[in-house]
CSV table of C-alpha atoms in Angstrom, one decimal:
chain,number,residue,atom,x,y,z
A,25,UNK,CA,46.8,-4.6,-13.6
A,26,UNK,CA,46.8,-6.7,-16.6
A,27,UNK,CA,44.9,-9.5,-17.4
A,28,UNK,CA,45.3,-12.5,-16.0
A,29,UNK,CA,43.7,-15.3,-17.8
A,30,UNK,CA,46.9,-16.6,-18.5
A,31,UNK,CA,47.5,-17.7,-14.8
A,32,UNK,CA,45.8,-20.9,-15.9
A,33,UNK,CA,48.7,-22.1,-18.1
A,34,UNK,CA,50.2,-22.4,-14.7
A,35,UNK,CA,48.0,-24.3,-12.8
A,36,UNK,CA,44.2,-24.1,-11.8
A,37,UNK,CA,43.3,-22.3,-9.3
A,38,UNK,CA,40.7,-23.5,-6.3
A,39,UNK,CA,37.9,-21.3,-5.7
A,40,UNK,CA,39.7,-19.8,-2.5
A,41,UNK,CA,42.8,-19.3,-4.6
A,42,UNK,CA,40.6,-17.8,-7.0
A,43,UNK,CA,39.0,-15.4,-4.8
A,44,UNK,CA,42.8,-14.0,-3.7
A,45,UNK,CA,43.8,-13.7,-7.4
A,46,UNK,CA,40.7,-11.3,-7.9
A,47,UNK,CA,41.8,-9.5,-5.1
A,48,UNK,CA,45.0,-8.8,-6.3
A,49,UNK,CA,44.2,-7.9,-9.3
A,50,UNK,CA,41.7,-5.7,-8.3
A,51,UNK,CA,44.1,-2.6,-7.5
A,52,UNK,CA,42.8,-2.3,-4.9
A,53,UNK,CA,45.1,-3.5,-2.3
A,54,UNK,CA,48.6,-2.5,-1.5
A,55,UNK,CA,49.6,-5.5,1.2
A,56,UNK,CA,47.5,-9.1,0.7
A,57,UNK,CA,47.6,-11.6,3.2
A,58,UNK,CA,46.4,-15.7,3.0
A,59,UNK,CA,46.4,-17.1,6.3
A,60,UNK,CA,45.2,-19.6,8.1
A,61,UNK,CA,46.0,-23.5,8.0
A,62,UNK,CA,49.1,-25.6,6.5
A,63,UNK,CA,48.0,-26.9,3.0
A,64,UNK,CA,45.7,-24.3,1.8
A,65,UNK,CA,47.3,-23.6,-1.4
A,66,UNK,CA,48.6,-20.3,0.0
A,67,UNK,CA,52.0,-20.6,-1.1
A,68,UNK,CA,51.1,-21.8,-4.8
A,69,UNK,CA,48.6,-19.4,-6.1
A,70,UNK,CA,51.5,-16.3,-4.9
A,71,UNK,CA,54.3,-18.2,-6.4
A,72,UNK,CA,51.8,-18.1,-9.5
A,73,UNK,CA,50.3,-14.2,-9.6
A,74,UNK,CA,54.1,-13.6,-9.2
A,75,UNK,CA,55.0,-15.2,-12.5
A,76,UNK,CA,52.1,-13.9,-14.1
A,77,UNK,CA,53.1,-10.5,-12.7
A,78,UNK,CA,56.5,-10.8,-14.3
A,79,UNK,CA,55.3,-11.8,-17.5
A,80,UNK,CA,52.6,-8.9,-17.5
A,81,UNK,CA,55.1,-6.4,-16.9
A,82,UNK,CA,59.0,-7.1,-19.2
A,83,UNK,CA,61.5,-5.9,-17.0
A,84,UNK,CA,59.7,-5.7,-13.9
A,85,UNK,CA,61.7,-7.0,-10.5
A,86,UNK,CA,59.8,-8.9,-7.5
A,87,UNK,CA,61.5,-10.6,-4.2
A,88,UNK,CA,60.5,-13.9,-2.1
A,89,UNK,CA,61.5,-13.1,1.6
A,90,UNK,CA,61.9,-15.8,3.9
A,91,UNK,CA,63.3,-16.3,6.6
A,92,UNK,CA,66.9,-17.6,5.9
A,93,UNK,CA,68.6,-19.1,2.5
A,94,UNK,CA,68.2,-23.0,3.4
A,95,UNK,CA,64.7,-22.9,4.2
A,96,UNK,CA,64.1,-20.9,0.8
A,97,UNK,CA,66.0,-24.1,-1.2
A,98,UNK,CA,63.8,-26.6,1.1
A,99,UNK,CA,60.8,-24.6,0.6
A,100,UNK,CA,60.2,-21.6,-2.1
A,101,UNK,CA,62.7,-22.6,-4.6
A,102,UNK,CA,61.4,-25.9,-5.5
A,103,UNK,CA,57.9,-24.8,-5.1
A,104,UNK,CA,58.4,-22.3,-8.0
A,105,UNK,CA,60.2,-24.6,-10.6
A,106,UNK,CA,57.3,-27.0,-10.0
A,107,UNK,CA,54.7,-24.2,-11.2
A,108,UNK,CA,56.7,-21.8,-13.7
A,109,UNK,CA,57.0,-23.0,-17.8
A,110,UNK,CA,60.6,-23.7,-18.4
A,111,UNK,CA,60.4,-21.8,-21.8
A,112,UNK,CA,59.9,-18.1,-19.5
A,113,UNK,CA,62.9,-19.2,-18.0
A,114,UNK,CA,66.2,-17.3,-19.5
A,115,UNK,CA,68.6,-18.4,-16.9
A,116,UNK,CA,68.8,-18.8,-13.0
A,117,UNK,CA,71.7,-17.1,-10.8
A,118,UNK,CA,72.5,-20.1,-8.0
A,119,UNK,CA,74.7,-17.8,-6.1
A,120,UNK,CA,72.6,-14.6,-6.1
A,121,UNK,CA,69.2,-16.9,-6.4
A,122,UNK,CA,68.2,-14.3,-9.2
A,123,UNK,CA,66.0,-15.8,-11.9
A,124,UNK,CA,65.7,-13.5,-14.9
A,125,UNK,CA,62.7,-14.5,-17.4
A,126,UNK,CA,63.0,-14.1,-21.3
A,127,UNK,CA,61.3,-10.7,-21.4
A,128,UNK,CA,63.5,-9.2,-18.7
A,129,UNK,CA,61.4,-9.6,-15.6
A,130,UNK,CA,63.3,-10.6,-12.4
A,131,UNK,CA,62.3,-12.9,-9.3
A,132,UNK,CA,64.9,-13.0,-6.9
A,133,UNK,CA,64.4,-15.2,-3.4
A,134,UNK,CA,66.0,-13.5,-0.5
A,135,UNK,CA,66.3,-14.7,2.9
A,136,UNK,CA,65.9,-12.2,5.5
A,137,UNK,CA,68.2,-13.1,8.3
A,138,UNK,CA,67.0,-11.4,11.0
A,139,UNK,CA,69.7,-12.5,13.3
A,140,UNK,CA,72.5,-11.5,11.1
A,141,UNK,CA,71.1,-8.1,10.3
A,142,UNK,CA,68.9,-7.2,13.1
A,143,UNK,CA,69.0,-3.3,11.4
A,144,UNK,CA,67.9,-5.3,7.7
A,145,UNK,CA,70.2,-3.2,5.6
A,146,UNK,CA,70.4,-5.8,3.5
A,147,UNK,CA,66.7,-4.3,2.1
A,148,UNK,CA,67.8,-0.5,2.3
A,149,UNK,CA,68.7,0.0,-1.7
A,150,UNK,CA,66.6,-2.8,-3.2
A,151,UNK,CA,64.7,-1.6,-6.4
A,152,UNK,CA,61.4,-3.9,-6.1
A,153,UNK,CA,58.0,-3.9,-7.8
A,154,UNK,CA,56.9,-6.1,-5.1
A,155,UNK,CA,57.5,-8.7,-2.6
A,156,UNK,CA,55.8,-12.7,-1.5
A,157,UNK,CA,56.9,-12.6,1.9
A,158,UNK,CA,56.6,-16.4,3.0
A,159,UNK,CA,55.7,-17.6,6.2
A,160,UNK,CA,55.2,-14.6,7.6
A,161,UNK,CA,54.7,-15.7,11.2
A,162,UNK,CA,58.6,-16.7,10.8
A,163,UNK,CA,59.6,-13.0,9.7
A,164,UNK,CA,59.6,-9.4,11.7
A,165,UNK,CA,57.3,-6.7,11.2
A,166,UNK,CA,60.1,-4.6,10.7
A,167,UNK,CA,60.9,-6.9,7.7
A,168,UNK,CA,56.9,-6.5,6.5
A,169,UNK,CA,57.6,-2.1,6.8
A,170,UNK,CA,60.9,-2.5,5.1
A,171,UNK,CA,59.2,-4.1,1.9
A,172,UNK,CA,56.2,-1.5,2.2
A,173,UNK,CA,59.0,1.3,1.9
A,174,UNK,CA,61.0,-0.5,-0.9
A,175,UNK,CA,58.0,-1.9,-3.2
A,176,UNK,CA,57.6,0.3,-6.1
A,177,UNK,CA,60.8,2.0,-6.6
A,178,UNK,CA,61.7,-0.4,-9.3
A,179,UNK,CA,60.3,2.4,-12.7
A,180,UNK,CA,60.9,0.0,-15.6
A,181,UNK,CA,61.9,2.2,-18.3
A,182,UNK,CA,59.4,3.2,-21.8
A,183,UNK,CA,56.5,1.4,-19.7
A,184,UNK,CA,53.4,3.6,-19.9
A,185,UNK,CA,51.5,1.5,-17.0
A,186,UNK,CA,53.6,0.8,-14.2
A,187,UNK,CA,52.9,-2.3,-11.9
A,188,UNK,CA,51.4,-1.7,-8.6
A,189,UNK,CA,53.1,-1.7,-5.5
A,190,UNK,CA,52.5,-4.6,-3.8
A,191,UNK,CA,53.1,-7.4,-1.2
A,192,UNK,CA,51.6,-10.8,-0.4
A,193,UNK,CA,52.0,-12.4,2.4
A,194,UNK,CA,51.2,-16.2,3.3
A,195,UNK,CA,51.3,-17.4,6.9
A,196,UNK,CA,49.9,-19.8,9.4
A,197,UNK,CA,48.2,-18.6,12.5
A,198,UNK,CA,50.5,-17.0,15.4
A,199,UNK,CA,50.5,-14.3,17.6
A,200,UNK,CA,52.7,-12.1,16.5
A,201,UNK,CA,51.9,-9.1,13.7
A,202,UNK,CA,49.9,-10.9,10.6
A,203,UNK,CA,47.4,-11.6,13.8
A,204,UNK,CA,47.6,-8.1,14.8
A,205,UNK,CA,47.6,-6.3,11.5
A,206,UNK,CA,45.2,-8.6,9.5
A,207,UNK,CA,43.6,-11.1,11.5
A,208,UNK,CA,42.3,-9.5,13.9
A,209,UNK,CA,41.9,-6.0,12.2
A,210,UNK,CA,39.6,-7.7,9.8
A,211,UNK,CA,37.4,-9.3,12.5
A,212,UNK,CA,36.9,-6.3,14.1
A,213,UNK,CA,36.0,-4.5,10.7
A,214,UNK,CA,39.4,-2.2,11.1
A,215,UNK,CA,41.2,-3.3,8.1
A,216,UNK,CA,43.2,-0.7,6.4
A,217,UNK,CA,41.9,0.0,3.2
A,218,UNK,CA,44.3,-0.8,1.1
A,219,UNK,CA,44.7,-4.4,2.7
A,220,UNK,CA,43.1,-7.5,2.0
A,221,UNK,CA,43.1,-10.7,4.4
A,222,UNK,CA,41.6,-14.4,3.2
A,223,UNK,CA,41.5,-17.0,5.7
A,224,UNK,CA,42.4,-20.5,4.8
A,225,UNK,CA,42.1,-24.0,6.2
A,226,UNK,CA,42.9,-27.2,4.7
A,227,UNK,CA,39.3,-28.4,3.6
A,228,UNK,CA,39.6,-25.4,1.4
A,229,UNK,CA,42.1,-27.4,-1.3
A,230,UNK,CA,40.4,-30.5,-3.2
A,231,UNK,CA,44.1,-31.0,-4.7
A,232,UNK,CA,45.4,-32.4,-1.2
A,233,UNK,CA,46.4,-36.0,-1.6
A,234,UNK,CA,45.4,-38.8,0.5
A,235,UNK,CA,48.9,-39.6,1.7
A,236,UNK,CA,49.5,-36.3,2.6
A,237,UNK,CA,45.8,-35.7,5.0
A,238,UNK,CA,46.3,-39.6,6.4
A,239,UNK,CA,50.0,-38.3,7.6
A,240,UNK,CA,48.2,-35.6,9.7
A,241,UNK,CA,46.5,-38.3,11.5
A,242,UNK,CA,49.2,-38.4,14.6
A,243,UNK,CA,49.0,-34.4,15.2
A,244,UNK,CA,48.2,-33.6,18.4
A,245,UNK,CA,45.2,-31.7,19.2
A,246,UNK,CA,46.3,-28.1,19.4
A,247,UNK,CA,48.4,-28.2,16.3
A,248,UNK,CA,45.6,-29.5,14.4
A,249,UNK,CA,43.3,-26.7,15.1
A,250,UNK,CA,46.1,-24.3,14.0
A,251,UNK,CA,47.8,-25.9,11.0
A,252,UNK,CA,44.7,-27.9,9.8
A,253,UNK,CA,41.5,-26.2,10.4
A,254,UNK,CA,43.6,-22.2,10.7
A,255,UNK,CA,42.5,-21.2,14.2
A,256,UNK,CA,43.9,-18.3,15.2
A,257,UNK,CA,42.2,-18.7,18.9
A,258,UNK,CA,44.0,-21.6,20.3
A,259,UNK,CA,47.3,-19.0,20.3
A,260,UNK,CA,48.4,-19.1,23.6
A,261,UNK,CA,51.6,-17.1,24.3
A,262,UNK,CA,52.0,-18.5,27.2
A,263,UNK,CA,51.6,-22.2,27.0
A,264,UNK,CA,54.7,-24.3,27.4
A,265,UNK,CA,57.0,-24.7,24.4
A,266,UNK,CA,55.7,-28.6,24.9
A,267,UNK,CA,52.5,-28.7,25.6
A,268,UNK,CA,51.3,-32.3,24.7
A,269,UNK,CA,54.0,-33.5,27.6
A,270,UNK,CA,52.1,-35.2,30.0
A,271,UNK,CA,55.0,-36.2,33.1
A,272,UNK,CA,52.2,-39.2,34.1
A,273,UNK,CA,52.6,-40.8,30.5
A,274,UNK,CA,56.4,-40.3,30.1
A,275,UNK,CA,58.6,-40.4,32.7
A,276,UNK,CA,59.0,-43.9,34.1
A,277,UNK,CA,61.3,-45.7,36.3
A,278,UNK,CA,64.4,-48.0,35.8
A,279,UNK,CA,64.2,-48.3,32.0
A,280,UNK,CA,67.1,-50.5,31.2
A,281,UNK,CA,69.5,-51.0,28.4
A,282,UNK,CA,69.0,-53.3,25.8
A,283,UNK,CA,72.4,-53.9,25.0
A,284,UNK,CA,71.8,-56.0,21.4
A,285,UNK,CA,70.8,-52.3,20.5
A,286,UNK,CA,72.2,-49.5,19.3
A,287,UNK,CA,72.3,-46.6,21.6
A,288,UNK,CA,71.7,-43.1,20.0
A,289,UNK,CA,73.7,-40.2,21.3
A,290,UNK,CA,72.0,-36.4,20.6
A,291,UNK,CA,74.5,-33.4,21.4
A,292,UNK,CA,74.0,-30.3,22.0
A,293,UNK,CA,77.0,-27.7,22.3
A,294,UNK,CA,77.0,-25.0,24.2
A,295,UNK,CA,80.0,-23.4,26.4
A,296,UNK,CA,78.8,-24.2,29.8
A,297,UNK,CA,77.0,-26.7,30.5
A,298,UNK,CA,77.7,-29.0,27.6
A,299,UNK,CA,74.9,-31.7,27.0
A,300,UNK,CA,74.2,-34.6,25.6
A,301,UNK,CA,71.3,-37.5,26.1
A,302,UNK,CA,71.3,-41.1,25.3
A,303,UNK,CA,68.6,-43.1,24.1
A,304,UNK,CA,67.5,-46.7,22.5
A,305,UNK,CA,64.7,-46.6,18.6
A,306,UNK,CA,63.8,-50.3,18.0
A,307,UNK,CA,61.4,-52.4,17.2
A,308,UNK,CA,59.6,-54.7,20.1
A,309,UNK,CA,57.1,-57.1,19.3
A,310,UNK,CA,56.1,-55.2,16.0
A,311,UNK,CA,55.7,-51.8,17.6
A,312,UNK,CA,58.4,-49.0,17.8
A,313,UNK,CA,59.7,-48.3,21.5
A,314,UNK,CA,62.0,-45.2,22.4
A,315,UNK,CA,63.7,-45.0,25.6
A,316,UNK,CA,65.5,-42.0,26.5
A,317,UNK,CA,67.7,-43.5,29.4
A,318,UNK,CA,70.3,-40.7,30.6
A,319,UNK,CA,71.5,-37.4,30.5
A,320,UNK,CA,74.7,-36.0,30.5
A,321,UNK,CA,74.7,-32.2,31.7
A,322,UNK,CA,78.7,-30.9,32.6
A,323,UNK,CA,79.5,-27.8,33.9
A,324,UNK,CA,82.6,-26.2,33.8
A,325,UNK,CA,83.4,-29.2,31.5
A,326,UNK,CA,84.8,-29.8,27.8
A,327,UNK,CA,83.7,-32.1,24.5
A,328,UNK,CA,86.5,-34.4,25.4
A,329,UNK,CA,85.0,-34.6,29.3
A,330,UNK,CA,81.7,-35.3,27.6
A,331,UNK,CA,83.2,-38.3,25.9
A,332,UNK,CA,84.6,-39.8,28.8
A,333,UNK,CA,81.5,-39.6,31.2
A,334,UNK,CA,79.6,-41.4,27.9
A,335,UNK,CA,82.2,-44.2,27.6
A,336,UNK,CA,82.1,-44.7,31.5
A,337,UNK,CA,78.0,-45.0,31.0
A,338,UNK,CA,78.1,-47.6,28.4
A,339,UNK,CA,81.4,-48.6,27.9
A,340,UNK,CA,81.8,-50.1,24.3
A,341,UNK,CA,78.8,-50.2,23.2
A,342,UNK,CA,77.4,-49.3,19.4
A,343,UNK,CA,76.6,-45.5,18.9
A,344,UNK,CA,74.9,-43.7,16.6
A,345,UNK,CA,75.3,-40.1,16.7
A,346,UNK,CA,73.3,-37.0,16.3
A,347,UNK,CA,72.8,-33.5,17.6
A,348,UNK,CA,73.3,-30.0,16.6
A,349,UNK,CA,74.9,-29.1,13.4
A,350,UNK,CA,76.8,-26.5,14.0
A,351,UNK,CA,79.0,-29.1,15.7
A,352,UNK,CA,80.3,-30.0,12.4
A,353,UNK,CA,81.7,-26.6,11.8
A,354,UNK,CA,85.1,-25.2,11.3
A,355,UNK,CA,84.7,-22.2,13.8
A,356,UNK,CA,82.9,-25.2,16.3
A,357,UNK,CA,86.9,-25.8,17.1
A,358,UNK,CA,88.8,-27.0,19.9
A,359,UNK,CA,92.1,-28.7,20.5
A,360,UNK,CA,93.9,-29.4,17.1
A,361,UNK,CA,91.4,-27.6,15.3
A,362,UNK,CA,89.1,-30.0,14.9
A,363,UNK,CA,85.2,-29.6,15.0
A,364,UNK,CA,82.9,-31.3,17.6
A,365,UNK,CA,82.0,-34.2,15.4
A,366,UNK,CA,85.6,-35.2,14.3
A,367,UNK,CA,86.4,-35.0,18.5
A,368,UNK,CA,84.0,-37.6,19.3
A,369,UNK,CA,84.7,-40.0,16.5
A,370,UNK,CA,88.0,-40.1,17.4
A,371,UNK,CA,87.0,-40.4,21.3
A,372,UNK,CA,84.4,-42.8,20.9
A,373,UNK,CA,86.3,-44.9,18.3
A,374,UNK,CA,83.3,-44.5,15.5
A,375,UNK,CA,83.2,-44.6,11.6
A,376,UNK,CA,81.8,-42.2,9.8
A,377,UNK,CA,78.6,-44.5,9.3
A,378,UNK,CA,78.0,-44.4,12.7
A,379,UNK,CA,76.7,-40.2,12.2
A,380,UNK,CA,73.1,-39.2,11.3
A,381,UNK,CA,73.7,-35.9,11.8
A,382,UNK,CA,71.6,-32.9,9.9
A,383,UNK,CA,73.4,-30.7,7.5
A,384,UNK,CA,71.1,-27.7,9.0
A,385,UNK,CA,69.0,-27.7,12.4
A,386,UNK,CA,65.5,-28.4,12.0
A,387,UNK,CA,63.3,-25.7,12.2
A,388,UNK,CA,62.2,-24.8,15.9
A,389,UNK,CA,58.5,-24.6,14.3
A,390,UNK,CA,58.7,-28.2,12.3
A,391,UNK,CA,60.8,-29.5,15.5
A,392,UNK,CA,58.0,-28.1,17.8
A,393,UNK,CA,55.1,-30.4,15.9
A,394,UNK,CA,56.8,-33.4,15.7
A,395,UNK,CA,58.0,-33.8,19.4
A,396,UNK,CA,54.3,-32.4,20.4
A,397,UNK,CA,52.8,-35.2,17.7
A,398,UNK,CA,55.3,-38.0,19.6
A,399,UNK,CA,54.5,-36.9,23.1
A,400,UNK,CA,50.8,-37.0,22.5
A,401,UNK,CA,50.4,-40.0,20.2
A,402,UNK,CA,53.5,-42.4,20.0
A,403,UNK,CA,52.2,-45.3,22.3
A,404,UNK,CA,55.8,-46.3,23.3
A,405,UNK,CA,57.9,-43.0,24.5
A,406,UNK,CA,59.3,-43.0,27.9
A,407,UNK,CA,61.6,-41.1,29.8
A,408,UNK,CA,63.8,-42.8,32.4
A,409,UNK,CA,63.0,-40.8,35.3
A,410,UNK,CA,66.9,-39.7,36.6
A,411,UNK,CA,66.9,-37.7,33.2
A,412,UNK,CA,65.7,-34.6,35.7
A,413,UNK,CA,67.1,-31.9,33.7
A,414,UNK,CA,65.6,-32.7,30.8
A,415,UNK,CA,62.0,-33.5,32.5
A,416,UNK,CA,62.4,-30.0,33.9
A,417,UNK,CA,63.0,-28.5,29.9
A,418,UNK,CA,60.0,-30.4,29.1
A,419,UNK,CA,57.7,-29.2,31.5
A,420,UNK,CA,58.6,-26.0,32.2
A,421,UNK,CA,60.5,-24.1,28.8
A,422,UNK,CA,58.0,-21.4,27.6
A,423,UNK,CA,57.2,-20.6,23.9
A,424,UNK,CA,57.9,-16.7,22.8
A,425,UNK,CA,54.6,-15.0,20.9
A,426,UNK,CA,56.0,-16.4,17.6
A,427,UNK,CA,56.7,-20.0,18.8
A,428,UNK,CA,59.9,-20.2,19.2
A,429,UNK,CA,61.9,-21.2,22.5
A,430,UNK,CA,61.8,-19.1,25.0
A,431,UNK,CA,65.7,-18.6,26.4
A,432,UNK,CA,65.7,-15.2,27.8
A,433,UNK,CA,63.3,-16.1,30.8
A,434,UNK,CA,65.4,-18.9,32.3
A,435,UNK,CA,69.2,-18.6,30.6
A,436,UNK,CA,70.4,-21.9,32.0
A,437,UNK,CA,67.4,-23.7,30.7
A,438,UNK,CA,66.7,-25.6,26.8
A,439,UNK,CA,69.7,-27.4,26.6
A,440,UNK,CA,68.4,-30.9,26.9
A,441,UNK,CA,65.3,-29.9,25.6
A,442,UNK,CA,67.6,-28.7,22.2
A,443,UNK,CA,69.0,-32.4,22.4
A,444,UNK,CA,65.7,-34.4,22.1
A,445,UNK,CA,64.6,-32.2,19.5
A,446,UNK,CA,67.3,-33.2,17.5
A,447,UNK,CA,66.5,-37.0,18.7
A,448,UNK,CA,63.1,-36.8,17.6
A,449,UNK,CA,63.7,-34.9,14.2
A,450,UNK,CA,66.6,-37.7,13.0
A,451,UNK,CA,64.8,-40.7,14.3
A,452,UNK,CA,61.1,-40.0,14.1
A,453,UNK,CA,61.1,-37.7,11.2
A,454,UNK,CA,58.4,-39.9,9.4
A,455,UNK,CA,56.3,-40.1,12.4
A,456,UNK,CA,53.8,-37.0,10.4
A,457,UNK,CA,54.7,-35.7,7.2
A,458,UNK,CA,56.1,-32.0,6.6
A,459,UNK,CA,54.3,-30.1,3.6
């Protein structure tokens, strides 16, 4: 390939960064992977040898897969406007999230939506040079073959050197195929020749900010070792989906209400059974206390049911409201039309103020460290003990191989576990920092 002194117009790189951009320039390697811990600088130095890439080669077309379109805005997307010179910039296509440079190059980010398109035609036609597939313990190996089979049909017309097929792939540690294929082939010395596999942990970026390592602070043990110091040995598929629950710590008896409080309300919809928990944040004697103090679990039951079981509970009390987003859509309907959310304003008697829900659901994987960090660290987080549903979710619901929840084993069994997730991601976001 071309040379690539430029890259430093960009940013500079670290010496493991370094050591990945040799290697990709190198043509040597068709598929690339940097793994290992959060914060390594994976996801910056590919954003980067993209843009160089695109400059290098006028006309040339690359792809950023990820897992869906709103984790590409949240993530991706903002990460490359941080790191690519506004004057390469000709315009940027919001709706098809194309970016086409000055000399012709194209990046485009495109989600991969797995559950939408389980057969990925959306890949089956693409004309690509290459692909940065992101997070790739989020995405299917099926996804990874596609972009192996479409890399390289892009032929840029009146160019005598073509760019090299490739793809890059960033990831954290899990057990599904980055282990398989790269990990684990390259610690048994059976790497495929034409792949390349750099292991990264977090001491291996100077740039990381103070702020940033003194958030990681509250992580519990097993998520450290994976997202700070990239072990890929800790993988356990399977461990419970909440391992750092400890029944002896949480669950406790007769936790009352304190009714100068505000009592949060986290909804989960499902057909049957519909669910919802109640709990109290506040501040006692300068420390934060959580009390998760009922469930409501109704079978055979409605939104408007739910509502009624909740205002016999508490009566007129002040409610704050949170819980799945999809409640909030159009096609979430029910009598009159109306979505979830408008139902339970209207039932409840609450203002629009009174609603902290999420535009989209947190992420099982960011959800998953944050209620692990709470449950292991957070010196003040009970669980009144008749909540036995949701004691039962949080013991006993199983992780798959890539982390997510489990639902296939046990059908009837996540629902209040999907409900304090969504507690813990609106009202103990800040408890660690997401990078």
């Amino acid at each position: 390939m071309g040379d690539q002194s430029s890259l430093n117009v960009l940013f500079k790189p670290h010496p493991k960064q370094a050591e990945f951009i040799r290697a990709v320039f190198s043509n040597q390697f068709r598929a690339l992977m940097y793994g290992g811990a959060a914060g390594g600088g994976k996801t910056f130095v590919s954003m980067a040898i993209l843009i160089l890439l695109a400059k290098l080669y006028p006309g040339s077309r690359w792809f950023v897969v990820r897992e869906s379109l709103p984790t590409l805005k949240r993530t991706s997307i903002p990460s490359f406007h941080k790191l690519c010179p506004k004057k390469f910039i000709k315009s940027y296509n919001q709706t098809d999230q194309i970016v086409t440079f000055t000399n012709g190059s194209q990046l485009i980010f495109f989600p991969e939506n797995y559950n939408q398109d389980k057969n990925l035609t959306r890949f089956d036609g693409l004309e690509a040079n290459g692909f940065l597939i992101e997070e790739g313990q989020e995405i299917q190996e099926k996804t990874f073959n596609k972009c192996k089979l479409r890399a390289g049909r892009n032929i840029i017309p009146g160019l005598e050197e073509q760019p090299k097929p490739i793809i890059l792939i960033t990831c954290n540690p899990s057990n599904n195929w980055t282990k398989k294929n790269f990990h684990e082939a390259a610690k048994e010395g059976i790497l495929k020749e034409d792949q390349f596999y750099l292991r990264a942990t977090m001491a291996d970026n100077p740039s990381l900010p103070e702020d940033y390592l003194e958030g990681l602070e509250n992580l519990d043990e097993i998520t450290r070792a994976i997202f700070v110091d990239g072990d890929w040995d800790v993988i356990d598929v399977d461990r419970p989906f909440l391992y750092a629950f400890d029944k002896r710590k949480t669950i406790k008896k007769g936790l009352e209400v304190d009714w100068s409080e505000s009592i949060n309300l986290s909804f989960d919809f499902n057909v049957d059974p519909i669910t919802c928990i109640a709990g109290q944040t506040f501040e006692e004697k300068g420390e934060e206390r959580t009390r998760i103090l009922k469930e409501f679990r109704l079978r055979n039951s409605d939104i408007y049911q739910l509502c009624e079981a909740i205002r016999v509970e508490f009566g007129d009390a002040y409610f704050i409201v949170t819980g799945d987003a999809s409640g909030a859509n159009r096609n979430a309907i029910t009598r009159g039309a109306l979505n979830y959310y408008q139902i339970i304003k209207d039932e409840l008697d609450l203002s629009k103020n009174q609603f902290l829900v999420p535009s989209v659901n947190p992420s099982i994987k960011n959800s998953r460290v944050l209620c692990n960090a709470i449950l292991a660290n957070h010196p003040n987080f009970e669980v009144d003990s008749s909540c036995l549903f949701l004691t039962e979710d949080l013991e006993t619901v199983e992780a798959t191989e890539t982390g997510d929840i489990n639902k296939t084993k046990d059908a009837h069994k996540s629902h209040l576990l999907d409900c304090f997730r969504y507690y813990v991601w609106t009202f103990h976001y800040n408890f660690i920092r997401f990078k």
